[in-house]
Short mmCIF file of C-alpha atoms and ligand atoms in Angstrom, two decimals:
data_model
loop_
_atom_site.label_atom_id
_atom_site.label_comp_id
_atom_site.label_asym_id
_atom_site.label_seq_id
_atom_site.Cartn_x
_atom_site.Cartn_y
_atom_site.Cartn_z
CA MET A 947 84.76 57.55 79.50
CA LYS A 948 87.01 55.95 82.24
CA GLN A 949 89.15 54.44 79.64
CA PHE A 950 89.28 57.77 77.80
CA LEU A 951 90.53 59.64 81.13
CA TYR A 952 93.17 56.66 81.84
CA ARG A 953 94.40 57.31 78.24
CA LEU A 954 94.50 60.75 78.56
CA ARG A 955 96.37 60.55 81.60
CA GLN A 956 98.70 58.25 80.14
CA MET A 957 99.59 60.63 77.10
CA ILE A 958 100.35 63.50 79.47
CA VAL A 959 102.38 61.21 81.20
CA VAL A 960 104.44 60.42 78.29
CA ALA A 961 104.54 63.83 77.18
CA MET A 962 106.09 65.12 80.77
CA ARG A 963 108.74 62.42 80.52
CA SER A 964 112.25 64.05 80.26
CA ARG A 965 110.69 67.69 80.81
CA ASN A 966 111.42 69.97 83.48
CA GLY A 967 108.25 69.97 85.30
CA GLN A 968 106.95 72.23 88.36
CA ASP A 969 109.92 73.51 90.13
CA ALA A 970 109.68 76.32 92.88
CA LEU A 971 110.62 79.10 90.31
CA ALA A 972 107.99 77.63 87.91
CA TRP A 973 105.41 78.01 90.91
CA LEU A 974 106.41 81.41 91.51
CA SER A 975 106.02 82.35 88.10
CA TYR A 976 102.65 80.91 87.65
CA VAL A 977 101.63 82.78 91.25
CA LEU A 978 103.02 86.14 89.62
CA ALA A 979 100.88 85.58 86.52
CA LEU A 980 97.72 84.77 88.34
CA VAL A 981 98.31 88.16 90.43
CA ALA A 982 99.32 90.03 87.37
CA PHE A 983 96.22 88.95 85.55
CA LEU A 984 93.95 90.06 88.82
CA LEU A 985 95.40 93.25 88.69
CA TYR A 986 95.16 93.46 85.15
CA THR A 987 91.16 92.55 85.53
CA LEU A 988 90.48 94.90 88.38
CA LEU A 989 92.59 97.92 86.76
CA ARG A 990 92.32 97.31 82.96
CA ASN A 991 96.13 98.52 82.87
CA TYR A 992 97.46 96.80 79.82
CA LEU A 993 100.97 96.81 81.79
CA PHE A 994 99.81 94.21 84.06
CA TYR A 995 98.40 92.08 81.18
CA ILE A 996 102.10 92.06 79.30
CA LEU A 997 103.49 91.25 82.78
CA PHE A 998 100.77 88.34 83.09
CA LEU A 999 101.96 86.88 79.52
CA VAL A 1000 105.76 87.16 80.55
CA PHE A 1001 105.10 85.33 83.58
CA ALA A 1002 102.56 82.89 82.49
CA ILE A 1003 105.08 82.09 79.20
CA TYR A 1004 108.30 81.78 81.44
CA ALA A 1005 106.22 79.39 83.88
CA LEU A 1006 105.08 77.34 80.92
CA PHE A 1007 108.98 77.58 79.23
CA ARG A 1008 110.18 76.21 82.72
CA SER A 1009 107.63 73.71 82.79
CA PHE A 1010 107.85 71.95 79.46
CA SER A 1011 111.89 72.44 79.20
CA LYS A 1012 113.96 69.75 78.47
CA ASN A 1013 117.22 71.27 79.39
CA ILE A 1014 116.83 69.99 82.72
CA PRO A 1015 120.36 70.61 84.25
CA LYS A 1016 120.28 74.16 83.23
CA ARG A 1017 116.62 74.44 84.58
CA TYR A 1018 118.02 72.49 87.97
CA GLN A 1019 120.79 75.34 88.18
CA GLU A 1020 118.65 78.08 87.91
CA ASN A 1021 116.22 76.74 90.43
CA GLN A 1022 119.00 76.29 92.82
CA LYS A 1023 120.18 79.56 92.51
CA PHE A 1024 116.49 80.93 93.15
CA LEU A 1025 116.39 78.99 96.10
CA GLN A 1026 119.76 80.18 97.44
CA LEU A 1027 118.96 83.69 96.90
CA THR A 1028 115.58 83.27 98.90
CA ALA A 1029 116.20 81.03 101.86
CA LYS A 1030 116.77 83.83 103.79
CA PRO A 1031 113.00 85.34 103.67
CA ARG A 1032 111.76 81.74 103.16
CA LYS A 1033 112.95 80.80 106.69
CA ARG A 1034 111.33 84.04 108.12
CA LEU A 1035 108.34 83.18 106.61
CA LYS A 1036 108.51 79.23 108.04
CA LEU A 1037 109.15 81.39 111.22
CA LEU A 1038 106.23 83.28 111.09
CA ARG A 1039 104.04 80.30 109.86
CA LEU A 1040 105.59 78.30 113.13
CA GLN A 1041 104.88 81.16 115.58
CA TRP A 1042 101.08 81.33 114.46
CA LYS A 1043 100.35 77.62 114.47
CA ASP A 1044 101.94 77.52 117.99
CA ARG A 1045 100.99 80.89 119.14
CA LYS A 1046 98.98 79.62 122.29
CA THR A 1047 101.71 76.77 123.50
CA HIS A 1048 105.31 78.32 122.57
CA ARG A 1049 107.20 81.15 121.81
CA TYR A 1050 110.12 81.42 119.01
CA PHE A 1051 113.19 83.49 119.47
CA ILE A 1052 116.03 83.62 117.30
CA CYS A 1053 119.62 83.37 118.74
CA GLY A 1054 121.49 86.65 118.48
CA VAL A 1055 124.61 85.13 117.76
CA CYS A 1056 123.99 82.48 115.26
CA GLY A 1057 120.81 82.58 113.89
CA GLN A 1058 119.26 79.55 115.41
CA MET A 1059 115.39 79.50 115.90
CA ILE A 1060 114.70 78.48 119.45
CA ARG A 1061 111.23 77.54 120.71
CA VAL A 1062 110.27 77.74 124.55
CA PRO A 1063 106.85 76.62 125.98
CA LYS A 1064 104.78 79.70 126.85
CA GLY A 1065 103.73 81.04 130.42
CA LYS A 1066 107.20 80.13 132.36
CA GLY A 1067 107.48 83.66 133.06
CA SER A 1068 110.89 84.99 132.68
CA ILE A 1069 113.39 82.67 131.72
CA GLU A 1070 117.11 82.14 130.53
CA VAL A 1071 117.26 81.07 127.20
CA ARG A 1072 119.98 79.06 125.93
CA CYS A 1073 120.71 78.40 122.29
CA PRO A 1074 120.92 74.49 121.67
CA LYS A 1075 123.33 75.39 118.46
CA CYS A 1076 126.19 77.91 119.78
CA GLY A 1077 125.26 77.75 123.87
CA ALA A 1078 124.67 81.49 123.96
CA THR A 1079 122.33 82.52 126.73
CA ALA A 1080 119.66 85.43 127.01
CA GLN A 1081 117.18 86.54 129.23
CA LYS A 1082 113.73 86.25 127.77
CA ARG A 1083 109.93 86.42 128.63
CA THR A 1084 107.58 83.72 127.76
ZN1 LIG B 1373 123.15 80.16 118.97
#
């Protein structure tokens, strides 16, 4: 059995060689396919089933594609377009993680994220990137 699993793993490794594999756009497609499938099971609307098929097939197409430069370009474009919301999401995650010890601000001039310790009262926060200052309550 152990040898069978080892051989199976080797076969998968060989099959995935020179394939695009999982990238951010493929993962998003998988997640959207899962959401569409859940909505289909809950609402029994065939539109969601079609969406599920479209996203699942696109994700599989991306994962098994051999045209890696083209898939790389598409993924880079996707990452570029979603850079701002991903940065915002990262900020929210950090804010939640450090909610008891720190406060986060975004510089009004350059957009730099600034982290300051909590509980210091009203302080002047200075942006490390552009040097702009602002009065903030911590
Ligand atoms: Zn700044």
